[in-house]
mmCIF file of C-alpha atoms and ligand atoms in Angstrom:
data_model
loop_
_atom_site.group_PDB
_atom_site.id
_atom_site.type_symbol
_atom_site.label_atom_id
_atom_site.label_comp_id
_atom_site.label_asym_id
_atom_site.label_seq_id
_atom_site.Cartn_x
_atom_site.Cartn_y
_atom_site.Cartn_z
ATOM 1 C CA MET A 1 34.701 -21.123 41.886
ATOM 2 C CA ILE A 2 36.977 -17.885 42.213
ATOM 3 C CA ASP A 3 36.283 -14.857 39.588
ATOM 4 C CA ARG A 4 38.863 -12.761 39.238
ATOM 5 C CA SER A 5 39.071 -10.194 36.075
ATOM 6 C CA ASP A 6 42.398 -10.505 34.260
ATOM 7 C CA GLU A 7 44.050 -7.677 35.398
ATOM 8 C CA THR A 8 43.819 -8.820 38.916
ATOM 9 C CA ARG A 9 44.355 -12.544 38.000
ATOM 10 C CA LEU A 10 47.401 -13.891 39.995
ATOM 11 C CA SER A 11 49.906 -15.205 38.070
ATOM 12 C CA VAL A 12 51.481 -18.483 39.338
ATOM 13 C CA LEU A 13 54.896 -20.181 37.610
ATOM 14 C CA VAL A 14 54.790 -24.177 38.475
ATOM 15 C CA VAL A 15 58.081 -25.516 38.033
ATOM 16 C CA SER A 16 58.729 -29.031 37.242
ATOM 17 C CA HIS A 17 61.931 -31.025 36.095
ATOM 18 C CA THR A 18 61.045 -33.885 34.127
ATOM 19 C CA GLY A 19 58.532 -33.598 30.835
ATOM 20 C CA GLU A 20 58.041 -37.489 31.736
ATOM 21 C CA LEU A 21 54.183 -38.003 32.821
ATOM 22 C CA GLY A 22 53.882 -39.268 36.292
ATOM 23 C CA GLY A 23 51.813 -38.990 38.811
ATOM 24 C CA ALA A 24 52.798 -35.918 40.291
ATOM 25 C CA GLU A 25 52.123 -34.280 37.007
ATOM 26 C CA ARG A 26 48.636 -35.570 36.443
ATOM 27 C CA ALA A 27 48.038 -34.502 39.889
ATOM 28 C CA LEU A 28 49.086 -31.126 38.524
ATOM 29 C CA LEU A 29 46.752 -31.386 35.328
ATOM 30 C CA ARG A 30 43.903 -32.141 37.425
ATOM 31 C CA LEU A 31 44.783 -29.331 39.920
ATOM 32 C CA ILE A 32 45.327 -26.703 37.139
ATOM 33 C CA ALA A 33 42.228 -27.433 35.797
ATOM 34 C CA ALA A 34 40.218 -27.225 38.487
ATOM 35 C CA SER A 35 41.724 -23.855 38.859
ATOM 36 C CA ASP A 36 39.149 -23.271 36.218
ATOM 37 C CA GLY A 37 41.051 -19.930 34.992
ATOM 38 C CA GLY A 38 41.025 -17.724 38.100
ATOM 39 C CA PHE A 39 44.469 -17.970 38.268
ATOM 40 C CA ASP A 40 46.600 -17.236 35.417
ATOM 41 C CA ILE A 41 49.050 -20.482 35.812
ATOM 42 C CA ALA A 42 52.137 -21.191 33.294
ATOM 43 C CA VAL A 43 54.113 -24.212 33.607
ATOM 44 C CA LEU A 44 57.994 -24.626 33.099
ATOM 45 C CA THR A 45 59.441 -28.058 32.356
ATOM 46 C CA MET A 46 63.365 -29.422 32.265
ATOM 47 C CA ALA A 47 62.274 -31.497 29.102
ATOM 48 C CA GLU A 48 59.735 -32.343 26.725
ATOM 49 C CA GLY A 49 57.842 -35.215 27.047
ATOM 50 C CA PRO A 50 53.920 -36.155 27.283
ATOM 51 C CA PHE A 51 52.838 -34.180 29.938
ATOM 52 C CA VAL A 52 53.829 -31.506 28.143
ATOM 53 C CA THR A 53 52.075 -32.478 25.401
ATOM 54 C CA GLU A 54 49.134 -32.697 27.593
ATOM 55 C CA ALA A 55 49.749 -29.758 29.378
ATOM 56 C CA ARG A 56 50.099 -27.576 25.570
ATOM 57 C CA SER A 57 46.628 -29.362 24.603
ATOM 58 C CA ALA A 58 45.289 -28.331 27.978
ATOM 59 C CA GLY A 59 46.072 -24.379 26.696
ATOM 60 C CA ILE A 60 48.313 -24.393 29.271
ATOM 61 C CA ARG A 61 51.595 -21.930 28.727
ATOM 62 C CA VAL A 62 54.342 -24.572 28.988
ATOM 63 C CA HIS A 63 58.318 -23.082 29.171
ATOM 64 C CA VAL A 64 60.782 -26.016 28.530
ATOM 65 C CA LEU A 65 64.204 -25.375 29.335
ATOM 66 C CA ALA A 66 66.512 -27.931 28.061
ATOM 67 C CA GLY A 67 68.083 -29.222 31.565
ATOM 68 C CA GLY A 68 70.784 -31.705 30.484
ATOM 69 C CA ASP A 69 72.487 -33.721 32.687
ATOM 70 C CA ALA A 70 71.604 -32.349 35.634
ATOM 71 C CA VAL A 71 68.131 -33.461 34.905
ATOM 72 C CA ARG A 72 68.698 -37.193 34.343
ATOM 73 C CA VAL A 73 70.510 -37.643 37.158
ATOM 74 C CA THR A 74 69.017 -40.356 38.575
ATOM 75 C CA ARG A 75 67.734 -40.956 42.588
ATOM 76 C CA ALA A 76 70.988 -43.497 43.103
ATOM 77 C CA GLN A 77 73.117 -41.504 41.613
ATOM 78 C CA ALA A 78 72.713 -38.481 43.582
ATOM 79 C CA GLY A 79 74.326 -39.104 46.558
ATOM 80 C CA SER A 80 77.130 -40.219 45.086
ATOM 81 C CA LEU A 81 80.383 -37.782 43.997
ATOM 82 C CA ALA A 82 79.940 -37.972 39.743
ATOM 83 C CA GLY A 83 76.251 -37.346 40.383
ATOM 84 C CA VAL A 84 76.453 -34.365 43.189
ATOM 85 C CA THR A 85 79.106 -32.736 40.738
ATOM 86 C CA THR A 86 77.395 -33.280 37.365
ATOM 87 C CA ASN A 87 74.475 -32.221 39.861
ATOM 88 C CA ALA A 88 75.969 -29.117 40.905
ATOM 89 C CA LEU A 89 77.596 -27.993 37.497
ATOM 90 C CA GLY A 90 74.758 -28.812 35.827
ATOM 91 C CA ALA A 91 72.120 -27.269 38.357
ATOM 92 C CA LEU A 92 73.914 -24.142 38.228
ATOM 93 C CA ALA A 93 73.602 -23.120 34.467
ATOM 94 C CA LEU A 94 70.218 -24.416 34.725
ATOM 95 C CA ALA A 95 69.925 -22.018 37.744
ATOM 96 C CA ARG A 96 70.905 -18.944 35.850
ATOM 97 C CA ARG A 97 68.624 -19.784 32.868
ATOM 98 C CA LEU A 98 65.464 -20.172 34.904
ATOM 99 C CA ARG A 99 66.116 -17.159 36.712
ATOM 100 C CA ARG A 100 65.871 -15.421 33.434
ATOM 101 C CA VAL A 101 62.114 -16.970 32.990
ATOM 102 C CA ILE A 102 61.478 -16.325 36.157
ATOM 103 C CA ARG A 103 62.246 -12.589 35.851
ATOM 104 C CA ALA A 104 60.388 -12.526 32.103
ATOM 105 C CA GLU A 105 57.099 -14.188 33.616
ATOM 106 C CA ALA A 106 57.485 -12.236 36.843
ATOM 107 C CA PRO A 107 54.928 -14.521 38.564
ATOM 108 C CA ASP A 108 53.249 -13.538 41.808
ATOM 109 C CA LEU A 109 54.119 -16.924 43.224
ATOM 110 C CA VAL A 110 56.296 -19.838 42.426
ATOM 111 C CA VAL A 111 55.808 -23.529 42.827
ATOM 112 C CA ALA A 112 58.130 -26.323 42.759
ATOM 113 C CA ASN A 113 55.951 -29.600 41.949
ATOM 114 C CA SER A 114 58.798 -32.026 42.240
ATOM 115 C CA LEU A 115 62.289 -32.625 44.269
ATOM 116 C CA LYS A 116 65.019 -31.721 41.425
ATOM 117 C CA ALA A 117 62.789 -28.117 40.366
ATOM 118 C CA ALA A 118 62.500 -27.568 44.448
ATOM 119 C CA MET A 119 66.153 -27.852 44.838
ATOM 120 C CA LEU A 120 66.306 -25.256 41.605
ATOM 121 C CA VAL A 121 64.048 -22.611 42.505
ATOM 122 C CA GLY A 122 65.514 -22.852 46.082
ATOM 123 C CA LEU A 123 68.685 -21.739 44.371
ATOM 124 C CA VAL A 124 67.116 -19.303 42.142
ATOM 125 C CA MET A 125 64.165 -17.482 44.625
ATOM 126 C CA GLY A 126 66.112 -17.947 48.249
ATOM 127 C CA ARG A 127 63.927 -17.874 51.224
ATOM 128 C CA ARG A 128 60.279 -18.325 51.801
ATOM 129 C CA ARG A 129 59.209 -16.573 48.301
ATOM 130 C CA TRP A 130 58.200 -19.507 46.888
ATOM 131 C CA VAL A 131 55.624 -23.022 47.894
ATOM 132 C CA TRP A 132 56.865 -26.495 47.085
ATOM 133 C CA HIS A 133 54.157 -28.858 46.576
ATOM 134 C CA LEU A 134 55.601 -31.979 47.669
ATOM 135 C CA HIS A 135 54.304 -35.644 46.224
ATOM 136 C CA ASP A 136 57.821 -37.698 47.314
ATOM 137 C CA ARG A 137 58.476 -38.867 50.893
ATOM 138 C CA LEU A 138 61.659 -37.499 52.323
ATOM 139 C CA ALA A 139 63.030 -40.690 53.448
ATOM 140 C CA SER A 140 65.810 -43.240 53.275
ATOM 141 C CA ASP A 141 63.928 -45.825 51.586
ATOM 142 C CA TYR A 142 63.797 -43.296 48.456
ATOM 143 C CA LEU A 143 66.232 -41.190 48.770
ATOM 144 C CA ALA A 144 69.947 -41.131 49.622
ATOM 145 C CA THR A 145 70.930 -39.570 53.123
ATOM 146 C CA PRO A 146 72.412 -36.733 52.141
ATOM 147 C CA VAL A 147 69.821 -35.846 49.884
ATOM 148 C CA ILE A 148 67.565 -36.148 52.208
ATOM 149 C CA GLY A 149 69.671 -33.685 54.165
ATOM 150 C CA VAL A 150 69.577 -31.129 51.787
ATOM 151 C CA LEU A 151 65.884 -31.319 51.113
ATOM 152 C CA ARG A 152 65.319 -31.258 54.865
ATOM 153 C CA LEU A 153 67.091 -27.827 55.529
ATOM 154 C CA LEU A 154 64.723 -26.761 51.998
ATOM 155 C CA ALA A 155 61.634 -27.265 53.593
ATOM 156 C CA ARG A 156 63.153 -25.017 56.531
ATOM 157 C CA PHE A 157 64.395 -21.962 54.843
ATOM 158 C CA GLY A 158 63.615 -22.445 51.671
ATOM 159 C CA SER A 159 60.159 -22.621 50.818
ATOM 160 C CA ARG A 160 57.228 -20.309 52.345
ATOM 161 C CA CYS A 161 54.825 -23.418 52.688
ATOM 162 C CA ILE A 162 54.878 -26.942 51.590
ATOM 163 C CA VAL A 163 51.663 -28.542 49.996
ATOM 164 C CA ALA A 164 52.219 -32.101 50.646
ATOM 165 C CA ASN A 165 50.190 -34.847 49.237
ATOM 166 C CA SER A 166 49.080 -36.684 52.163
ATOM 167 C CA ARG A 167 49.709 -36.652 56.118
ATOM 168 C CA ALA A 168 52.350 -39.462 55.733
ATOM 169 C CA THR A 169 54.664 -37.670 53.154
ATOM 170 C CA ALA A 170 53.937 -34.288 55.577
ATOM 171 C CA ALA A 171 55.621 -36.442 58.497
ATOM 172 C CA THR A 172 58.694 -36.601 56.230
ATOM 173 C CA VAL A 173 59.454 -32.993 56.045
ATOM 174 C CA GLY A 174 61.018 -32.631 59.574
ATOM 175 C CA ARG A 175 59.656 -30.614 62.589
ATOM 176 C CA LEU A 176 58.477 -27.509 60.962
ATOM 177 C CA PRO A 177 56.946 -24.540 62.542
ATOM 178 C CA ALA A 178 52.743 -24.654 62.851
ATOM 179 C CA GLY A 179 51.242 -23.866 59.464
ATOM 180 C CA ARG A 180 54.224 -24.399 57.230
ATOM 181 C CA VAL A 181 52.981 -27.898 55.838
ATOM 182 C CA VAL A 182 49.482 -28.305 54.463
ATOM 183 C CA VAL A 183 48.094 -31.618 53.155
ATOM 184 C CA ALA A 184 46.065 -31.785 50.209
ATOM 185 C CA TYR A 185 45.155 -35.184 49.190
ATOM 186 C CA PRO A 186 45.354 -34.861 45.073
ATOM 187 C CA GLY A 187 41.823 -35.682 43.964
ATOM 188 C CA LEU A 188 39.819 -35.878 40.375
ATOM 189 C CA GLU A 189 37.478 -34.271 39.049
ATOM 190 C CA LEU A 190 33.607 -35.088 39.813
ATOM 191 C CA SER A 191 33.308 -36.710 36.397
ATOM 192 C CA ALA A 192 35.978 -40.184 37.083
ATOM 193 C CA PHE A 193 33.172 -40.943 40.092
ATOM 194 C CA GLU A 194 30.447 -41.341 37.620
ATOM 195 C CA ARG A 195 28.650 -44.949 37.397
ATOM 196 C CA PRO A 196 30.710 -46.970 39.650
ATOM 197 C CA LYS A 197 29.911 -50.490 38.640
ATOM 198 C CA ARG A 198 27.983 -52.602 41.073
ATOM 199 C CA SER A 199 30.117 -56.223 41.535
ATOM 200 C CA PRO A 200 33.691 -56.562 41.114
ATOM 201 C CA GLY A 201 32.643 -58.648 37.557
ATOM 202 C CA ARG A 202 35.316 -60.731 35.563
ATOM 203 C CA GLY A 203 37.901 -58.737 34.365
ATOM 204 C CA PRO A 204 41.568 -59.004 35.104
ATOM 205 C CA VAL A 205 43.618 -59.192 38.245
ATOM 206 C CA GLY A 206 45.571 -55.799 37.807
ATOM 207 C CA ILE A 207 48.501 -53.793 38.216
ATOM 208 C CA VAL A 208 48.355 -49.911 36.398
ATOM 209 C CA GLY A 209 51.013 -47.319 36.686
ATOM 210 C CA ARG A 210 54.640 -46.813 36.179
ATOM 211 C CA VAL A 211 56.762 -50.061 35.679
ATOM 212 C CA ALA A 212 59.758 -49.373 38.145
ATOM 213 C CA PRO A 213 60.947 -51.432 40.989
ATOM 214 C CA THR A 214 59.382 -48.140 43.632
ATOM 215 C CA LYS A 215 56.099 -49.681 41.872
ATOM 216 C CA GLY A 216 56.497 -53.919 42.650
ATOM 217 C CA GLN A 217 55.034 -55.118 39.183
ATOM 218 C CA ARG A 218 57.546 -58.020 39.883
ATOM 219 C CA GLU A 219 56.587 -58.708 43.579
ATOM 220 C CA PHE A 220 52.950 -58.804 41.693
ATOM 221 C CA VAL A 221 54.233 -61.707 38.801
ATOM 222 C CA ALA A 222 55.495 -63.264 41.795
ATOM 223 C CA ALA A 223 52.112 -63.584 43.497
ATOM 224 C CA ALA A 224 50.175 -64.387 40.677
ATOM 225 C CA SER A 225 52.457 -67.303 40.314
ATOM 226 C CA LEU A 226 51.162 -68.840 43.638
ATOM 227 C CA VAL A 227 47.381 -67.891 43.238
ATOM 228 C CA ALA A 228 47.243 -69.327 39.455
ATOM 229 C CA PRO A 229 47.715 -72.985 40.751
ATOM 230 C CA THR A 230 44.175 -72.708 42.885
ATOM 231 C CA HIS A 231 42.461 -69.843 40.805
ATOM 232 C CA PRO A 232 42.330 -71.485 37.336
ATOM 233 C CA LYS A 233 40.003 -68.826 35.810
ATOM 234 C CA ALA A 234 42.363 -65.950 37.497
ATOM 235 C CA ARG A 235 43.897 -63.599 34.737
ATOM 236 C CA PHE A 236 46.147 -61.287 35.441
ATOM 237 C CA ARG A 237 47.164 -57.607 33.715
ATOM 238 C CA ILE A 238 50.473 -55.167 34.025
ATOM 239 C CA VAL A 239 49.753 -51.726 32.595
ATOM 240 C CA GLY A 240 51.782 -49.128 32.094
ATOM 241 C CA ALA A 241 55.233 -48.741 30.775
ATOM 242 C CA ALA A 242 58.838 -47.983 32.197
ATOM 243 C CA LEU A 243 59.602 -44.476 32.001
ATOM 244 C CA PHE A 244 62.864 -42.363 33.148
ATOM 245 C CA ASP A 245 65.634 -44.880 34.083
ATOM 246 C CA ASP A 246 63.848 -48.156 34.873
ATOM 247 C CA ALA A 247 64.092 -49.821 31.360
ATOM 248 C CA GLY A 248 66.381 -52.672 32.364
ATOM 249 C CA TYR A 249 63.370 -53.006 35.635
ATOM 250 C CA ALA A 250 60.899 -53.575 32.676
ATOM 251 C CA GLU A 251 63.271 -56.221 30.704
ATOM 252 C CA ALA A 252 63.826 -58.531 34.107
ATOM 253 C CA LEU A 253 59.975 -58.064 34.492
ATOM 254 C CA HIS A 254 59.718 -59.373 31.092
ATOM 255 C CA GLU A 255 62.087 -62.274 31.596
ATOM 256 C CA GLN A 256 60.076 -63.094 34.897
ATOM 257 C CA ILE A 257 56.638 -63.389 33.280
ATOM 258 C CA GLU A 258 58.523 -65.200 30.484
ATOM 259 C CA ARG A 259 60.010 -67.469 32.890
ATOM 260 C CA SER A 260 56.761 -67.902 35.087
ATOM 261 C CA ARG A 261 54.511 -70.787 34.390
ATOM 262 C CA LEU A 262 51.268 -68.186 33.980
ATOM 263 C CA GLY A 263 51.382 -68.325 30.247
ATOM 264 C CA GLY A 264 48.907 -66.943 28.666
ATOM 265 C CA ARG A 265 47.332 -65.764 31.450
ATOM 266 C CA ILE A 266 49.505 -62.449 32.283
ATOM 267 C CA GLN A 267 49.104 -59.739 29.703
ATOM 268 C CA GLU A 268 51.748 -56.684 29.505
ATOM 269 C CA ALA A 269 49.226 -54.267 28.218
ATOM 270 C CA GLY A 270 51.818 -51.463 27.920
ATOM 271 C CA TRP A 271 51.014 -47.980 28.421
ATOM 272 C CA SER A 272 47.273 -46.757 28.605
ATOM 273 C CA ALA A 273 45.849 -43.822 27.276
ATOM 274 C CA SER A 274 42.674 -44.530 28.864
ATOM 275 C CA PRO A 275 43.633 -45.250 32.013
ATOM 276 C CA ALA A 276 40.141 -45.000 33.694
ATOM 277 C CA SER A 277 38.246 -47.477 31.275
ATOM 278 C CA GLU A 278 41.341 -50.423 32.496
ATOM 279 C CA PHE A 279 40.846 -49.298 36.425
ATOM 280 C CA ARG A 280 36.829 -49.823 35.563
ATOM 281 C CA SER A 281 37.676 -53.610 33.479
ATOM 282 C CA LEU A 282 39.375 -54.883 36.248
ATOM 283 C CA ARG A 283 38.513 -57.636 38.989
ATOM 284 C CA MET A 284 40.583 -55.795 41.622
ATOM 285 C CA LEU A 285 43.202 -53.531 41.410
ATOM 286 C CA VAL A 286 46.709 -54.591 43.282
ATOM 287 C CA HIS A 287 49.074 -51.620 44.328
ATOM 288 C CA ALA A 288 51.837 -53.725 45.089
ATOM 289 C CA SER A 289 54.535 -50.899 46.127
ATOM 290 C CA PRO A 290 57.384 -51.820 47.810
ATOM 291 C CA VAL A 291 58.585 -49.571 49.673
ATOM 292 C CA PRO A 292 55.727 -46.686 51.200
ATOM 293 C CA GLU A 293 53.593 -44.997 48.694
ATOM 294 C CA PRO A 294 53.383 -40.853 48.910
ATOM 295 C CA PHE A 295 49.614 -41.031 48.396
ATOM 296 C CA GLY A 296 48.678 -43.474 45.084
ATOM 297 C CA GLN A 297 46.372 -41.992 42.818
ATOM 298 C CA VAL A 298 45.467 -45.521 41.065
ATOM 299 C CA ILE A 299 44.214 -46.558 44.610
ATOM 300 C CA VAL A 300 41.610 -43.591 44.374
ATOM 301 C CA GLU A 301 41.076 -43.896 40.471
ATOM 302 C CA SER A 302 39.666 -47.355 40.988
ATOM 303 C CA MET A 303 37.688 -46.676 43.981
ATOM 304 C CA ALA A 304 36.266 -43.860 42.436
ATOM 305 C CA VAL A 305 35.139 -46.613 39.396
ATOM 306 C CA GLY A 306 34.122 -49.295 42.452
ATOM 307 C CA THR A 307 36.937 -51.549 41.649
ATOM 308 C CA PRO A 308 37.980 -53.581 44.852
ATOM 309 C CA VAL A 309 41.614 -52.717 45.878
ATOM 310 C CA VAL A 310 44.470 -55.068 47.303
ATOM 311 C CA ALA A 311 47.407 -52.610 47.969
ATOM 312 C CA THR A 312 50.569 -52.178 50.425
ATOM 313 C CA ASP A 313 50.577 -51.321 53.773
ATOM 314 C CA ALA A 314 52.650 -48.180 54.255
ATOM 315 C CA GLY A 315 52.863 -44.588 53.092
ATOM 316 C CA GLY A 316 49.391 -42.519 52.338
ATOM 317 C CA VAL A 317 47.736 -45.961 50.887
ATOM 318 C CA ARG A 318 46.479 -46.666 54.594
ATOM 319 C CA GLU A 319 45.262 -43.233 54.375
ATOM 320 C CA ILE A 320 43.282 -43.846 51.595
ATOM 321 C CA VAL A 321 42.003 -46.903 52.550
ATOM 322 C CA ASP A 322 41.445 -47.142 56.414
ATOM 323 C CA PRO A 323 41.380 -43.641 56.991
ATOM 324 C CA HIS A 324 40.617 -43.852 60.560
ATOM 325 C CA GLY A 325 42.312 -47.089 61.487
ATOM 326 C CA ALA A 326 40.027 -49.739 62.154
ATOM 327 C CA SER A 327 41.301 -52.528 60.381
ATOM 328 C CA VAL A 328 41.284 -56.401 61.231
ATOM 329 C CA THR A 329 43.898 -59.290 60.309
ATOM 330 C CA ILE A 330 42.602 -61.609 58.020
ATOM 331 C CA ALA A 331 45.713 -63.529 57.308
ATOM 332 C CA ASP A 332 49.241 -63.064 58.121
ATOM 333 C CA GLY A 333 50.135 -60.199 56.930
ATOM 334 C CA VAL A 334 47.160 -58.804 55.360
ATOM 335 C CA ARG A 335 44.587 -56.570 56.708
ATOM 336 C CA ARG A 336 41.053 -56.209 55.712
ATOM 337 C CA ALA A 337 40.574 -52.475 56.084
ATOM 338 C CA PRO A 338 37.223 -50.461 55.207
ATOM 339 C CA HIS A 339 38.171 -49.458 51.709
ATOM 340 C CA GLY A 340 40.689 -52.260 50.739
ATOM 341 C CA LEU A 341 42.975 -54.842 52.140
ATOM 342 C CA LEU A 342 46.332 -53.771 53.408
ATOM 343 C CA VAL A 343 49.584 -56.032 52.782
ATOM 344 C CA ARG A 344 52.682 -56.161 54.431
ATOM 345 C CA PRO A 345 54.765 -54.521 51.518
ATOM 346 C CA ASN A 346 57.958 -56.812 49.679
ATOM 347 C CA ASP A 347 55.503 -59.781 50.806
ATOM 348 C CA VAL A 348 54.849 -61.875 48.398
ATOM 349 C CA ALA A 349 52.594 -64.798 49.587
ATOM 350 C CA ALA A 350 50.706 -62.472 51.817
ATOM 351 C CA LEU A 351 50.041 -60.398 48.356
ATOM 352 C CA ALA A 352 49.097 -63.565 46.768
ATOM 353 C CA ALA A 353 46.716 -64.152 50.095
ATOM 354 C CA ALA A 354 44.882 -61.082 49.715
ATOM 355 C CA ILE A 355 44.181 -61.349 46.060
ATOM 356 C CA MET A 356 42.597 -64.740 46.722
ATOM 357 C CA TRP A 357 40.637 -63.678 49.814
ATOM 358 C CA MET A 358 38.918 -61.141 47.284
ATOM 359 C CA LEU A 359 38.358 -63.393 44.494
ATOM 360 C CA ASP A 360 37.356 -65.655 47.071
ATOM 361 C CA HIS A 361 34.796 -63.017 48.647
ATOM 362 C CA ARG A 362 32.962 -61.747 45.890
ATOM 363 C CA ALA A 363 30.293 -60.138 48.363
ATOM 364 C CA GLU A 364 32.506 -58.997 50.951
ATOM 365 C CA ALA A 365 34.749 -57.611 47.672
ATOM 366 C CA SER A 366 31.613 -55.990 46.379
ATOM 367 C CA THR A 367 30.710 -54.426 49.613
ATOM 368 C CA MET A 368 34.024 -53.037 50.286
ATOM 369 C CA ALA A 369 33.801 -51.356 46.737
ATOM 370 C CA ARG A 370 30.829 -49.308 47.157
ATOM 371 C CA GLU A 371 31.929 -48.131 50.263
ATOM 372 C CA ALA A 372 35.015 -47.099 49.005
ATOM 373 C CA HIS A 373 32.972 -45.339 46.077
ATOM 374 C CA SER A 374 31.291 -43.387 47.929
ATOM 375 C CA ASP A 375 33.824 -42.207 50.663
ATOM 376 C CA ALA A 376 36.677 -41.280 47.911
ATOM 377 C CA SER A 377 33.737 -39.365 46.213
ATOM 378 C CA ALA A 378 33.408 -37.419 49.408
ATOM 379 C CA ARG A 379 37.139 -36.810 50.131
ATOM 380 C CA PHE A 380 39.104 -37.100 47.012
ATOM 381 C CA THR A 381 37.505 -34.632 44.551
ATOM 382 C CA ILE A 382 39.725 -31.782 42.761
ATOM 383 C CA ASP A 383 37.159 -29.600 43.997
ATOM 384 C CA HIS A 384 38.223 -30.163 47.349
ATOM 385 C CA THR A 385 42.207 -30.273 46.620
ATOM 386 C CA TRP A 386 41.984 -26.822 45.288
ATOM 387 C CA ALA A 387 40.159 -25.382 47.851
ATOM 388 C CA ILE A 388 43.040 -26.064 50.599
ATOM 389 C CA VAL A 389 45.443 -25.151 47.301
ATOM 390 C CA ALA A 390 44.097 -22.227 46.270
HETATM 391 C C1 GLC B 401 53.983 -39.003 43.267
HETATM 392 C C2 GLC B 401 53.574 -40.064 44.595
HETATM 393 C C3 GLC B 401 52.806 -40.601 44.319
HETATM 394 C C4 GLC B 401 51.447 -39.995 44.104
HETATM 395 C C5 GLC B 401 51.554 -38.609 42.840
HETATM 396 C C6 GLC B 401 50.844 -37.642 43.747
HETATM 397 O O1 GLC B 401 53.927 -39.350 42.173
HETATM 398 O O2 GLC B 401 54.609 -40.566 43.997
HETATM 399 O O3 GLC B 401 52.144 -41.579 45.569
HETATM 400 O O4 GLC B 401 49.783 -40.221 44.076
HETATM 401 O O5 GLC B 401 52.935 -37.741 42.925
HETATM 402 O O6 GLC B 401 50.441 -37.168 44.914
#
């Protein structure tokens, strides 16, 4: 681990637009913990929230600039005229305040940890003086086309270097000179890999994560409804709550569950303070994102505790579950990869087929989960991530 005295410690200011605790924020907290004091790292967010609370309780210095409307503009609005105007006016005001904090902190390095943060940091810092930690794919299945254009320009001319959370994410930034993009998979602390379970167990089939259309809880419920009649003992569990602007989706999900014939066999567990124990108690983890996932930390967290994985076949997920492209097709839209089953995105029948295969093939599921655990503990440690980033 890097050991520097206080005077020579490099100071870093990481900028994030959100105070919520999404995947990128959890990845950041792990990364800062792994730096083990080797750098003087402060965080700036544009809203209060659980991320700010966690960061402060981990002893991290946090500045909060109240971001107002510019922070609240959703991805869908970002391409509209109203969205652009709110964005532009709010962003200029925010940029002025951000500039003041950066002047006062005078960090050696500024890092943007979210798309909105990158736009603001780009405005304030200009060319090549900041690093972009990219957790999102710059692709049209996720962002409005004009926004992608702006972000690619920022990638090319703004930031000094991009740290992408997967090769799939890196492939969306457009062509950049060699060495300007590095891939650092978000890793887990070593303790996350201790005591993996030996067999998949009898727990529920679960989906864990923010409740949102991009995460696919509704596809999960639809697949559960197909699995339930032939697998009367199977139970299902949805862990997570809606953040940002997805309250409407959460309501629709709840109604879908009420209408389904799953009755007491499906549980809406809400937000969990200890996701590690959730992953451990599940019989299998289902990742159902209908749009390609940039990376997919929940998959690695499940692999770490020995829980078998069914995941949608796109984005960074493939690099986790099928690192060497060694899969076989076992049903329409379902591939069996070394570390889990990969399912055609947005295909409820394929998702149901994969869940049933896992339920029906206990021994194979166990072997897969054991191998997944040992691969994850080699490839996805936070020290590995830190070694690339530092
Ligand atoms: C974002 C991505 C997710 C990734 C995480 C950490 O939340 O959506 O796929 O795992 O960042 O990089």
